[in-house]
Coordinates of C-alpha atoms in Angstrom, one line a residue:
Chain A
M17 CA -20.9 12.0 -27.3
V18 CA -16.7 12.4 -26.5
T19 CA -17.4 11.8 -22.6
G20 CA -19.9 8.8 -23.4
R21 CA -16.5 6.9 -25.0
Y22 CA -14.2 7.9 -22.5
V23 CA -16.6 6.2 -19.7
A24 CA -17.3 3.2 -21.9
G25 CA -13.5 2.6 -22.3
R26 CA -13.0 2.9 -19.1
V27 CA -15.8 0.7 -18.4
A28 CA -13.9 -2.0 -20.4
Q29 CA -10.9 -1.9 -18.4
Y30 CA -12.9 -2.2 -15.3
A31 CA -14.6 -5.2 -16.9
L32 CA -11.0 -7.3 -17.6
V33 CA -9.9 -6.3 -14.0
L34 CA -13.6 -8.2 -12.2
L35 CA -12.9 -11.1 -14.2
L36 CA -9.6 -11.1 -13.4
A37 CA -10.4 -11.1 -10.1
L38 CA -13.2 -14.1 -9.7
I39 CA -10.1 -15.9 -12.1
L40 CA -7.8 -16.0 -9.6
N41 CA -10.9 -16.4 -6.9
F42 CA -11.2 -19.6 -9.2
I43 CA -7.9 -20.5 -9.4
I44 CA -5.8 -19.8 -6.1
P45 CA -7.7 -22.1 -3.9
R46 CA -7.1 -25.2 -7.3
V47 CA -3.4 -24.5 -6.9
A48 CA -3.0 -24.3 -3.5
P49 CA -0.5 -27.1 -1.5
G50 CA -2.5 -29.5 0.2
D51 CA -6.3 -30.7 -0.5
P52 CA -8.1 -29.1 -2.9
L53 CA -11.3 -29.5 -0.8
E54 CA -9.4 -27.5 2.2
G55 CA -8.7 -25.2 -0.6
I56 CA -12.9 -25.0 -1.8
V57 CA -14.5 -25.9 1.6
G58 CA -11.7 -24.3 4.4
E59 CA -9.9 -26.0 6.5
S60 CA -12.7 -27.5 9.1
G61 CA -13.5 -29.6 4.9
A62 CA -10.3 -31.3 6.4
L63 CA -12.1 -32.8 9.6
L64 CA -15.2 -33.8 7.9
P65 CA -16.0 -37.8 7.2
V66 CA -14.8 -39.4 4.0
E67 CA -18.4 -39.6 2.8
E68 CA -19.5 -36.3 3.3
Q69 CA -16.4 -35.2 1.9
R70 CA -17.1 -37.2 -1.2
A71 CA -20.8 -35.7 -1.5
I72 CA -19.7 -32.3 -1.3
I73 CA -17.7 -33.2 -3.8
T74 CA -19.3 -34.6 -6.3
R75 CA -21.9 -31.6 -5.4
L76 CA -19.5 -28.8 -6.2
G77 CA -18.5 -30.6 -9.1
L78 CA -14.9 -30.9 -8.0
D79 CA -14.5 -34.1 -9.9
Q80 CA -15.6 -31.9 -13.1
P81 CA -13.1 -30.4 -16.1
L82 CA -11.5 -27.3 -15.3
T83 CA -13.5 -25.9 -17.3
V84 CA -17.1 -27.0 -16.6
Q85 CA -16.3 -26.4 -12.9
F86 CA -15.5 -22.3 -14.3
G87 CA -18.6 -22.6 -16.0
R88 CA -20.3 -23.3 -12.4
Y89 CA -18.4 -21.0 -10.8
A90 CA -19.4 -18.4 -13.1
R91 CA -23.7 -19.4 -13.0
G92 CA -23.2 -19.3 -9.6
L93 CA -21.9 -15.9 -9.5
I94 CA -24.2 -14.7 -11.9
Q95 CA -27.1 -16.0 -9.7
G96 CA -25.1 -14.3 -6.6
D97 CA -24.2 -17.3 -4.6
L98 CA -20.6 -16.1 -3.6
G99 CA -20.0 -20.2 -2.0
Y100 CA -20.8 -21.4 1.9
S101 CA -18.4 -20.6 5.0
Y102 CA -18.5 -24.1 6.7
N103 CA -17.1 -22.2 9.4
K104 CA -19.7 -19.4 10.2
G105 CA -23.0 -22.2 8.9
Q106 CA -23.8 -19.4 6.7
P107 CA -23.2 -18.7 3.1
V108 CA -20.9 -16.0 2.4
R109 CA -23.5 -13.5 0.4
E110 CA -25.6 -13.1 4.1
V111 CA -22.3 -12.5 6.1
I112 CA -20.9 -10.5 3.8
G113 CA -24.4 -8.5 3.5
D114 CA -24.7 -8.5 7.3
R115 CA -21.4 -6.5 7.9
L116 CA -21.3 -4.2 4.2
P117 CA -23.4 -1.6 6.2
F118 CA -21.0 -1.4 9.2
T119 CA -17.7 -1.0 7.1
L120 CA -19.5 2.0 4.4
L121 CA -20.8 3.6 7.4
L122 CA -17.4 4.3 8.4
L123 CA -15.4 4.0 5.6
G124 CA -17.1 6.2 3.3
P125 CA -16.6 9.0 5.5
A126 CA -13.6 8.6 6.1
A127 CA -12.4 8.1 2.9
V128 CA -13.8 11.2 1.5
L129 CA -12.7 13.3 4.8
S130 CA -8.9 12.2 4.4
A131 CA -9.2 13.1 1.0
V132 CA -10.7 16.7 1.0
L133 CA -8.1 17.8 4.6
G134 CA -5.1 16.0 2.5
V135 CA -6.0 18.3 -0.6
M136 CA -6.5 21.9 1.5
L137 CA -3.2 21.3 3.0
G138 CA -1.7 20.0 0.4
M139 CA -2.6 23.4 -1.0
R140 CA -2.3 25.4 1.8
A141 CA 1.3 24.3 1.7
A142 CA 2.0 24.4 -2.2
W143 CA 1.3 28.3 -2.3
R144 CA 3.8 28.9 0.9
R145 CA 6.3 26.4 0.1
G146 CA 9.1 26.6 1.7
S147 CA 7.8 28.7 5.0
A148 CA 7.5 27.2 8.3
T149 CA 3.6 25.6 7.3
D150 CA 4.9 24.2 4.2
I151 CA 8.2 22.7 6.4
G152 CA 5.9 22.0 10.0
L153 CA 2.8 20.2 7.6
L154 CA 5.2 17.9 5.1
G155 CA 7.1 16.8 8.7
L156 CA 3.9 16.0 9.7
V157 CA 1.7 14.0 6.9
L158 CA 5.3 12.2 6.6
G159 CA 5.3 10.5 10.2
L160 CA 1.9 9.9 10.4
D161 CA 2.6 8.7 7.1
A162 CA 4.8 6.0 8.6
L163 CA 2.7 4.7 11.1
P164 CA 1.0 1.2 10.1
P165 CA -2.3 2.2 10.9
F166 CA -3.5 -0.6 13.1
F167 CA -0.4 0.8 15.0
L168 CA -1.6 4.4 14.6
G169 CA -5.1 2.4 15.8
T170 CA -3.9 0.9 19.3
M171 CA -2.2 4.2 20.2
L172 CA -5.1 6.0 20.3
L173 CA -7.1 3.5 21.5
V174 CA -5.4 3.5 24.4
G175 CA -5.3 7.2 24.8
F176 CA -8.0 7.9 24.5
A177 CA -10.3 4.4 25.8
V178 CA -8.2 2.9 28.0
R179 CA -6.6 5.9 29.5
L180 CA -8.4 8.8 29.8
D181 CA -11.4 6.1 29.2
L182 CA -13.7 9.0 26.9
F183 CA -14.0 6.2 24.2
P184 CA -15.4 2.7 24.1
V185 CA -12.7 0.2 24.3
V186 CA -14.9 -2.2 22.0
S187 CA -16.3 0.0 19.2
S188 CA -19.0 -2.8 18.6
I189 CA -22.7 -1.4 17.4
P190 CA -25.9 -2.4 19.9
V191 CA -28.1 -4.2 17.6
G192 CA -31.1 -2.3 19.4
I193 CA -29.2 0.9 18.3
G194 CA -32.0 3.5 17.5
L195 CA -30.9 5.7 14.8
L196 CA -33.5 7.3 14.3
S197 CA -33.0 9.9 18.1
L198 CA -30.7 12.3 18.1
E199 CA -29.2 10.2 21.3
G200 CA -28.5 6.7 19.0
L201 CA -27.0 9.0 16.1
G202 CA -24.8 10.6 19.4
E203 CA -24.2 6.8 21.0
L204 CA -23.1 5.5 17.3
V205 CA -20.3 8.6 16.6
H206 CA -19.5 8.0 20.4
R207 CA -18.6 4.3 19.0
L208 CA -17.4 5.3 15.2
A209 CA -14.9 8.0 16.7
L210 CA -11.1 6.4 17.0
P211 CA -11.9 4.3 14.1
F212 CA -12.9 6.9 11.7
A213 CA -10.1 8.8 12.9
T214 CA -7.7 6.3 12.8
L215 CA -8.4 5.5 9.0
T216 CA -9.1 9.1 8.3
L217 CA -5.3 9.9 10.0
S218 CA -3.7 7.4 8.8
G219 CA -5.1 7.9 4.9
L220 CA -5.0 11.8 4.1
G221 CA -1.0 11.4 3.7
P222 CA -0.7 10.5 -0.6
Y223 CA -3.6 13.4 -1.1
F224 CA -1.0 15.4 0.9
L225 CA 1.8 14.8 -0.9
L226 CA 0.2 14.4 -4.4
T227 CA -2.2 17.9 -4.2
R228 CA 1.1 19.6 -3.2
S229 CA 3.3 18.7 -6.0
S230 CA 0.6 19.2 -8.2
M231 CA 0.1 22.4 -7.1
L232 CA 3.6 23.4 -7.1
G233 CA 3.5 22.1 -11.1
T234 CA 0.7 24.1 -12.1
L235 CA 1.6 27.5 -9.7
G236 CA 4.9 27.5 -11.8
E237 CA 3.1 27.7 -15.5
D238 CA 2.7 31.0 -17.6
H239 CA -2.0 30.4 -16.8
V240 CA -1.1 31.5 -13.7
L241 CA 1.5 33.8 -13.7
M242 CA -0.5 35.5 -16.2
A243 CA -3.4 35.7 -13.9
R244 CA -1.2 37.1 -11.5
A245 CA 0.1 40.2 -13.7
K246 CA -3.5 40.5 -14.7
G247 CA -4.1 41.5 -10.8
C248 CA -7.0 38.3 -10.0
P249 CA -7.1 38.1 -5.8
A250 CA -4.9 35.5 -4.8
K251 CA -7.5 32.8 -3.5
Q252 CA -9.1 32.7 -7.2
V253 CA -5.1 32.1 -8.8
V254 CA -4.9 29.5 -6.0
Y255 CA -8.7 27.9 -6.5
R256 CA -9.1 28.3 -10.0
H257 CA -6.1 28.7 -12.1
G258 CA -3.7 26.7 -9.7
L259 CA -6.2 24.1 -7.9
R260 CA -7.9 23.1 -10.4
P261 CA -5.8 21.7 -13.0
A262 CA -3.7 20.1 -10.1
L263 CA -6.7 18.0 -8.9
L264 CA -6.5 15.6 -12.2
P265 CA -4.4 13.5 -10.3
V266 CA -5.6 13.4 -7.5
A267 CA -8.9 12.5 -8.9
T268 CA -7.1 9.0 -10.3
L269 CA -5.5 8.8 -6.8
F270 CA -9.1 9.0 -5.0
G271 CA -10.0 5.8 -7.4
L272 CA -6.1 3.6 -6.9
S273 CA -6.1 4.5 -2.8
M274 CA -9.2 3.5 -2.2
G275 CA -7.6 -0.1 -2.5
F276 CA -5.1 0.7 0.5
I277 CA -8.4 2.0 2.4
L278 CA -9.9 -0.6 2.2
G279 CA -6.6 -2.8 3.5
G280 CA -6.8 -0.4 6.0
S281 CA -10.0 -0.8 7.3
V282 CA -8.9 -4.9 7.2
V283 CA -6.5 -4.3 10.0
V284 CA -7.8 -0.9 11.9
E285 CA -11.7 -3.0 12.2
T286 CA -9.6 -5.7 14.0
V287 CA -7.5 -3.2 16.5
F288 CA -11.2 -1.7 17.4
S289 CA -13.6 -5.3 17.0
Y290 CA -15.9 -3.2 14.2
P291 CA -18.3 -5.2 12.9
G292 CA -17.3 -4.5 9.5
L293 CA -16.2 -6.5 6.7
G294 CA -12.6 -5.5 7.8
R295 CA -12.8 -7.9 10.6
L296 CA -14.6 -10.4 9.7
T297 CA -12.0 -10.9 7.1
Y298 CA -9.4 -11.2 10.3
D299 CA -11.7 -13.5 11.8
A300 CA -11.2 -15.5 8.5
V301 CA -7.3 -15.6 8.2
L302 CA -7.7 -17.1 12.1
A303 CA -10.2 -20.0 10.8
R304 CA -8.7 -20.4 7.2
D305 CA -12.3 -19.9 5.6
F306 CA -11.4 -19.7 2.0
P307 CA -14.4 -18.6 1.1
M308 CA -15.0 -15.8 2.8
L309 CA -11.5 -14.7 2.7
Q310 CA -12.1 -14.8 -1.6
G311 CA -15.8 -13.0 -1.8
V312 CA -14.5 -10.2 0.0
F313 CA -12.2 -9.9 -2.1
L314 CA -14.2 -9.8 -4.6
V315 CA -16.5 -7.3 -3.0
F316 CA -13.5 -4.8 -1.7
T317 CA -12.7 -5.6 -5.7
I318 CA -16.2 -4.2 -6.6
A319 CA -15.5 -1.9 -4.1
V320 CA -12.5 0.2 -5.7
I321 CA -13.8 -0.2 -9.3
G322 CA -17.1 1.8 -8.1
A323 CA -14.3 4.8 -6.8
N324 CA -11.9 4.7 -9.6
L325 CA -15.2 5.1 -11.9
L326 CA -16.3 7.7 -9.7
A327 CA -13.2 9.4 -10.0
D328 CA -13.7 9.3 -13.9
L329 CA -16.7 10.5 -13.9
T330 CA -15.0 13.9 -12.4
H331 CA -12.4 14.1 -14.8
P332 CA -14.6 16.0 -17.8
L333 CA -15.9 17.9 -15.1
L334 CA -12.0 18.8 -14.2
D335 CA -10.6 19.2 -17.5
P336 CA -12.2 20.1 -20.5
R337 CA -9.5 18.2 -22.7
V338 CA -10.6 15.2 -21.7
R339 CA -14.6 16.9 -22.8
S340 CA -13.4 17.9 -26.5
A341 CA -10.8 15.2 -26.9
R342 CA -11.7 12.2 -29.1
Chain B
M25 CA 29.7 0.7 -7.4
T26 CA 31.8 1.8 -10.4
P27 CA 35.4 3.0 -9.8
L28 CA 36.2 6.5 -10.9
V29 CA 38.7 7.7 -13.2
G30 CA 40.1 10.9 -12.6
S31 CA 39.0 13.7 -10.5
P32 CA 35.3 13.0 -8.4
P33 CA 33.1 14.9 -11.4
I34 CA 31.4 18.2 -10.3
I35 CA 27.7 17.4 -10.5
E36 CA 24.9 19.4 -10.6
D37 CA 21.4 17.7 -9.4
S38 CA 19.9 19.5 -12.8
E39 CA 23.0 16.8 -15.2
L40 CA 21.9 14.4 -12.4
A41 CA 20.4 11.8 -15.6
A42 CA 23.1 12.7 -18.3
T43 CA 25.9 12.4 -16.2
S44 CA 25.0 9.3 -14.8
A45 CA 25.0 7.9 -17.6
R46 CA 28.7 8.1 -18.4
R47 CA 29.9 8.2 -15.3
G48 CA 28.7 6.3 -11.5
T49 CA 25.1 6.7 -11.6
A50 CA 25.4 5.5 -7.8
Q51 CA 27.9 8.6 -7.2
A52 CA 25.3 11.0 -8.3
V53 CA 22.2 9.6 -6.5
F54 CA 24.9 9.5 -3.1
R55 CA 25.9 13.8 -3.8
L56 CA 21.6 14.2 -4.9
I57 CA 21.3 12.5 -1.5
R58 CA 23.8 14.0 0.6
G59 CA 22.9 17.6 -0.7
S60 CA 19.2 17.0 1.1
R61 CA 18.5 16.7 4.9
P62 CA 15.3 14.9 4.8
G63 CA 17.9 12.4 2.4
L64 CA 20.4 12.3 4.8
A65 CA 18.7 11.8 8.0
G66 CA 16.6 9.3 5.9
L67 CA 19.9 7.4 5.3
F68 CA 21.1 8.0 9.1
I69 CA 17.7 6.4 10.3
L70 CA 18.6 3.2 7.9
T71 CA 22.0 2.5 8.1
L72 CA 21.3 2.7 12.1
F73 CA 18.7 -0.2 11.5
G74 CA 20.4 -2.0 9.1
L75 CA 23.2 -2.3 11.5
A76 CA 21.2 -3.6 14.6
A77 CA 20.2 -6.2 12.0
I78 CA 23.6 -6.8 11.0
A79 CA 24.8 -7.6 14.5
A80 CA 22.0 -8.7 16.2
P81 CA 23.3 -11.8 17.9
V82 CA 26.3 -9.4 19.1
L83 CA 24.0 -6.6 20.4
A84 CA 20.3 -8.9 21.5
P85 CA 21.0 -10.5 25.4
Y86 CA 19.2 -13.1 25.0
D87 CA 18.4 -15.5 22.6
P88 CA 14.6 -14.5 20.8
K89 CA 13.7 -17.5 20.8
D90 CA 14.4 -19.1 24.6
Q91 CA 12.4 -18.8 27.3
V92 CA 14.0 -16.8 30.4
A93 CA 12.1 -15.6 32.5
A94 CA 8.3 -15.5 33.6
P95 CA 5.4 -14.5 31.1
F96 CA 4.7 -11.1 31.2
S97 CA 6.9 -9.7 33.4
S98 CA 7.6 -6.0 33.8
P99 CA 10.9 -4.1 32.6
G100 CA 13.5 -4.9 35.5
G101 CA 17.1 -5.1 35.6
D102 CA 17.7 -8.2 33.4
H103 CA 15.3 -7.3 30.8
L104 CA 15.2 -4.1 30.0
L105 CA 11.9 -4.2 28.0
G106 CA 10.2 -7.2 29.7
T107 CA 8.9 -10.4 28.8
N108 CA 6.3 -11.3 26.3
D109 CA 3.4 -13.7 27.2
I110 CA 5.5 -17.2 26.6
G111 CA 8.1 -15.6 28.4
Q112 CA 10.8 -14.5 25.9
D113 CA 12.6 -11.3 26.1
I114 CA 11.3 -8.7 24.4
L115 CA 14.2 -6.4 23.8
S116 CA 16.1 -9.1 21.1
E117 CA 12.9 -9.8 20.1
L118 CA 12.8 -6.3 18.7
I119 CA 16.8 -6.4 17.1
F120 CA 16.1 -10.2 15.7
G121 CA 12.6 -8.8 14.6
A122 CA 14.7 -5.7 12.3
R123 CA 16.3 -8.8 10.3
I124 CA 13.5 -10.3 9.7
S125 CA 11.5 -6.7 8.9
L126 CA 14.0 -5.4 7.2
G127 CA 15.2 -8.2 5.1
V128 CA 11.3 -9.1 4.0
A129 CA 11.2 -5.3 2.2
L130 CA 14.0 -5.6 0.3
L131 CA 13.7 -9.0 -0.9
V132 CA 10.5 -7.3 -1.7
A133 CA 11.5 -4.2 -3.2
T134 CA 14.4 -6.1 -5.5
L135 CA 12.1 -8.7 -6.7
A136 CA 9.4 -6.2 -7.7
T137 CA 12.2 -3.8 -9.1
I138 CA 13.9 -6.3 -11.0
L139 CA 9.7 -7.4 -12.4
A140 CA 9.2 -3.9 -12.8
G141 CA 12.1 -2.8 -15.0
I142 CA 11.9 -5.8 -17.2
V143 CA 8.2 -5.2 -18.2
G144 CA 8.5 -1.5 -17.5
L145 CA 12.0 -1.3 -20.4
I146 CA 9.8 -3.6 -22.9
A147 CA 7.3 -1.9 -22.7
G148 CA 8.1 1.8 -23.3
Y149 CA 11.0 0.4 -25.8
F150 CA 9.6 -1.6 -28.4
H151 CA 5.9 0.2 -29.9
G152 CA 2.6 -2.3 -31.1
W153 CA 0.7 -4.7 -29.7
V154 CA 2.2 -6.5 -27.2
A155 CA 3.7 -3.5 -25.6
S156 CA 0.4 -1.9 -25.4
G157 CA -1.3 -5.2 -24.2
V158 CA 1.5 -5.2 -21.0
M159 CA 0.5 -1.9 -19.9
R160 CA -3.7 -2.7 -20.0
F161 CA -2.4 -5.4 -18.1
V162 CA -0.3 -3.1 -15.7
D163 CA -3.7 -0.8 -15.2
V164 CA -5.2 -4.1 -14.8
V165 CA -3.2 -5.5 -11.8
L166 CA -2.7 -1.5 -10.4
V167 CA -7.1 -1.7 -9.4
L168 CA -7.1 -5.1 -7.3
P169 CA -7.2 -4.7 -3.5
F170 CA -3.5 -5.1 -2.7
L171 CA -4.1 -6.8 0.9
P172 CA -7.5 -8.5 0.6
L173 CA -6.0 -10.9 -2.1
M174 CA -2.5 -11.1 -0.1
L175 CA -4.6 -11.7 1.9
V176 CA -6.8 -15.4 0.1
V177 CA -2.8 -16.0 -1.4
A178 CA -1.1 -16.4 2.0
T179 CA -3.8 -17.8 3.7
V180 CA -4.2 -20.5 1.0
F181 CA -0.3 -21.0 1.3
G182 CA 0.5 -20.9 4.0
P183 CA 1.7 -18.1 6.6
G184 CA 5.5 -17.3 6.1
V185 CA 8.2 -15.4 5.1
R186 CA 8.4 -17.2 2.2
T187 CA 5.3 -17.0 0.9
Q188 CA 5.2 -13.3 1.6
I189 CA 7.7 -12.5 0.0
L190 CA 6.5 -14.3 -3.5
V191 CA 3.0 -12.6 -3.0
I192 CA 4.0 -9.5 -2.3
G193 CA 6.6 -8.7 -4.6
L194 CA 4.3 -10.9 -7.2
L195 CA 1.2 -7.5 -6.4
L196 CA 4.2 -4.8 -5.8
W197 CA 5.8 -4.7 -9.5
A198 CA 2.8 -2.9 -11.5
R199 CA 2.9 0.5 -10.2
P200 CA 6.9 0.6 -10.5
A201 CA 6.6 -0.9 -14.0
R202 CA 4.3 2.3 -14.9
V203 CA 6.8 4.4 -13.3
V204 CA 10.0 2.8 -15.5
R205 CA 8.1 2.1 -19.0
A206 CA 7.1 6.4 -18.6
A207 CA 10.9 7.2 -18.3
T208 CA 11.7 4.5 -21.0
L209 CA 9.8 7.1 -23.4
A210 CA 10.9 9.7 -22.7
V211 CA 14.7 8.3 -22.8
R212 CA 13.8 6.8 -26.0
T213 CA 13.7 9.2 -28.0
A214 CA 16.8 11.1 -27.5
G215 CA 19.4 11.3 -30.4
H216 CA 22.3 9.6 -29.1
I217 CA 20.0 6.5 -29.6
E218 CA 17.9 7.5 -32.6
A219 CA 21.6 7.1 -34.3
A220 CA 22.6 3.8 -32.5
V221 CA 19.5 2.1 -33.8
W222 CA 20.4 4.0 -37.1
M223 CA 23.7 2.6 -36.6
G224 CA 22.5 -1.4 -36.5
A225 CA 22.7 -1.3 -32.5
T226 CA 20.6 -4.2 -31.3
A227 CA 17.6 -3.9 -28.8
P228 CA 19.1 -5.9 -25.6
Y229 CA 22.5 -3.4 -26.5
I230 CA 20.7 -0.5 -26.1
L231 CA 18.9 -0.9 -23.8
R232 CA 21.7 -1.9 -21.6
R233 CA 23.8 0.2 -22.4
H234 CA 22.0 2.9 -23.3
V235 CA 18.6 3.2 -21.8
L236 CA 19.3 1.2 -18.5
P237 CA 22.0 3.8 -17.4
R238 CA 19.8 7.1 -17.8
I239 CA 16.9 5.3 -16.3
T240 CA 18.4 4.0 -13.4
P241 CA 17.8 6.8 -10.8
V242 CA 14.5 6.3 -11.6
I243 CA 14.9 2.9 -10.7
I244 CA 16.3 4.1 -7.2
A245 CA 13.8 6.2 -6.3
E246 CA 11.2 3.4 -7.5
F247 CA 12.9 0.6 -5.5
V248 CA 13.3 2.8 -2.3
R249 CA 9.2 3.4 -2.5
A250 CA 8.6 -0.3 -2.9
A251 CA 10.9 -1.1 -0.1
N252 CA 8.9 1.7 2.0
I253 CA 5.4 0.3 1.1
A254 CA 6.6 -3.8 1.9
I255 CA 7.2 -2.7 5.3
L256 CA 3.8 -1.6 5.9
I257 CA 2.9 -4.2 3.7
E258 CA 4.7 -6.9 5.6
A259 CA 4.1 -5.6 8.5
A260 CA 0.2 -5.6 8.1
L261 CA -0.1 -9.2 7.0
A262 CA 2.0 -10.0 10.1
F263 CA -0.6 -8.5 12.3
L264 CA -3.2 -10.0 10.6
G265 CA -1.3 -13.4 11.9
L266 CA 0.2 -14.4 8.6
G267 CA 3.7 -13.6 9.9
D268 CA 6.6 -16.4 10.3
P269 CA 5.6 -17.8 14.5
V270 CA 9.4 -18.8 14.6
A271 CA 11.0 -15.9 12.9
K272 CA 9.4 -13.0 14.3
S273 CA 9.0 -9.7 12.2
W274 CA 8.2 -6.0 14.4
G275 CA 4.3 -7.1 13.1
T276 CA 4.2 -10.6 14.2
M277 CA 5.1 -9.1 17.9
L278 CA 2.6 -6.6 17.5
H279 CA 0.3 -9.9 16.4
Y280 CA 0.9 -11.5 19.4
A281 CA 0.8 -8.1 21.9
Q282 CA -3.4 -7.4 19.9
A283 CA -3.9 -11.5 20.8
R284 CA -3.4 -10.8 24.5
A285 CA -4.6 -7.5 25.1
A286 CA -2.0 -5.9 25.9
F287 CA -3.5 -3.0 25.2
L288 CA -5.6 -3.1 27.9
T289 CA -3.6 -3.5 30.7
G290 CA 0.6 -1.2 30.9
A291 CA 2.6 -3.7 29.0
W292 CA 1.5 -1.7 25.6
L293 CA 4.4 1.1 26.6
Y294 CA 7.5 -1.8 26.4
W295 CA 5.5 -4.6 24.3
V296 CA 3.1 -2.3 21.6
L297 CA 4.7 1.0 21.7
P298 CA 8.8 0.1 20.9
A299 CA 8.1 -2.8 17.8
G300 CA 5.6 0.4 16.4
L301 CA 8.1 2.7 16.3
C302 CA 10.3 0.4 15.2
I303 CA 8.4 -0.2 12.2
T304 CA 7.8 3.5 12.2
A305 CA 10.7 4.8 12.2
V306 CA 12.2 2.5 9.2
V307 CA 9.1 3.6 7.0
L308 CA 10.3 7.7 8.1
G309 CA 13.6 6.1 6.7
F310 CA 12.9 4.8 3.3
A311 CA 9.9 8.0 2.8
L312 CA 12.8 10.7 3.4
L313 CA 15.7 9.0 1.2
G314 CA 12.3 8.7 -1.0
F315 CA 11.8 12.3 -1.2
A316 CA 15.0 13.4 -1.9
L317 CA 15.6 11.3 -4.7
E318 CA 12.1 12.4 -5.8
Q319 CA 12.5 16.1 -5.7
G320 CA 16.3 15.8 -6.9
S321 CA 15.5 14.1 -9.8
D322 CA 11.8 16.1 -11.2
P323 CA 13.1 19.8 -12.1
R324 CA 9.6 21.1 -11.9
L325 CA 10.5 20.0 -7.6
R326 CA 13.3 21.8 -7.8
K327 CA 14.7 24.4 -5.8
R328 CA 17.4 25.5 -4.3
G329 CA 16.9 26.1 0.2
W330 CA 16.0 24.1 3.1
L331 CA 14.5 21.4 1.3
G332 CA 16.6 20.9 -2.1
T333 CA 19.9 20.4 -2.5
A334 CA 21.7 23.2 -0.7

């Protein structure tokens, strides 16, 4: 099947991305200035007694040739070994496993909502091009886009948590929160609201701008003129003839912008002290905890690949040419 | 800027690409910006901050590295924006911060644009497996999550301005490279270039003489966009504590404000807000400029009126 071949091509490319990420993770600490042990074990590694350093070097095989080291590294990864965080005193995989659900909980809905909002607003702006709505939205989005996410987050925090006292200043999630009860869910939403709003607002700009310009393109095409001439209702023209073909680049953007949204989550989780991967990254940066940073980078890479695959799968749905093309 | 011989050309914006091949591209781009209100606004904002950065030693009341008052002083007569956690004047920090923030952004954008220009020109002009291999690599780099990778590299190589420039510049070139390649592909089939090939002109000559001038507006637009992204990424890296503690950018200032929980006290008003607004204003300036260039160079988006070229 043609769609199958299309998807296979994309998967091959993402395998290359993953390979590049692995190679970078392997090479970066080994070409870093200073003690190689420091790069692999973290800054605390250099503080250990000499015998213990030797023991770690032998155990990790750091005295072996690079090719042998890479083989060990790859074998470990396949078995799910992401290294050990001496800073946390725990395997990296365990720490990431604990934090990942929180980030997914915050990021997934925010990514989807910012895409939906951006597309809806962009569509409206394109349809009413040059109107007060269009210019107002354009100005608003350009302004929103210029706000660094951590600054937007801090301002929302100051306004709604510190001044108005509507939301908690620290968005940590209590361990015993009962998610099955209505009360527990309400509490969760209450605590997530501000970081969620920050991520959604700072993510929708690119969707708005791309949908707007992409739709301005399709609305100028002959098939739209034809649809209007034969008397299609305006709504149908906008959605079926204007928006659908305009969504192709938007779907690609969803995959590509996932990296930026993940980057945003690092700073936003830091501002709100939210116990996800982003805050973990910040702590790891402060502690120079390299194994942890590399583990997070790998997980983020896999997340971006997942989002890109999802975007690729929507392409045949949106564009019949992809379905029939060889 | 190329000197203009004779009377200035009357440029229709629709002829931007064609005209720029013969006359000064810089003039053509400037006309495009001058014809659009968002573009003018962007240019105005950036000029303002650029001048502040250049004149920092004259404008700033104190040396931002000196401890000039008690820490955490509220704004008062001698210190318009108060002092930070170690008693440095925040207003002076802010003015000198423009040098670091703008400097990093421009250097990074230059580095990324040069890389992108070389890769894009070569991949767009030549056919064959080298070109397609390069583009495959570009696509792979595009998918990598930038900020987490930058955090790994910047942490391993140690914080500082030099690391930042290198790390951001080496990752930012991929997207502009795609755009430059697409523009080169479009120009490649033009009649006069085919003619030059048949007359035996060498590839470097054609690229320099015929292709580069035609795609310069695209490269300038990509430079503006790269600077826009670079300043945001620099701010994010600095906010996370990877800035230079001695040469503080606006992001580094915000890092210390966050670390001292300035948002919990009244200090956010003079410690967080001004630095954040400065970043926002500069990013907005680049975005407006980029918007004007994009609107002017994409014929599908061109339309006379408030946002177009009047």
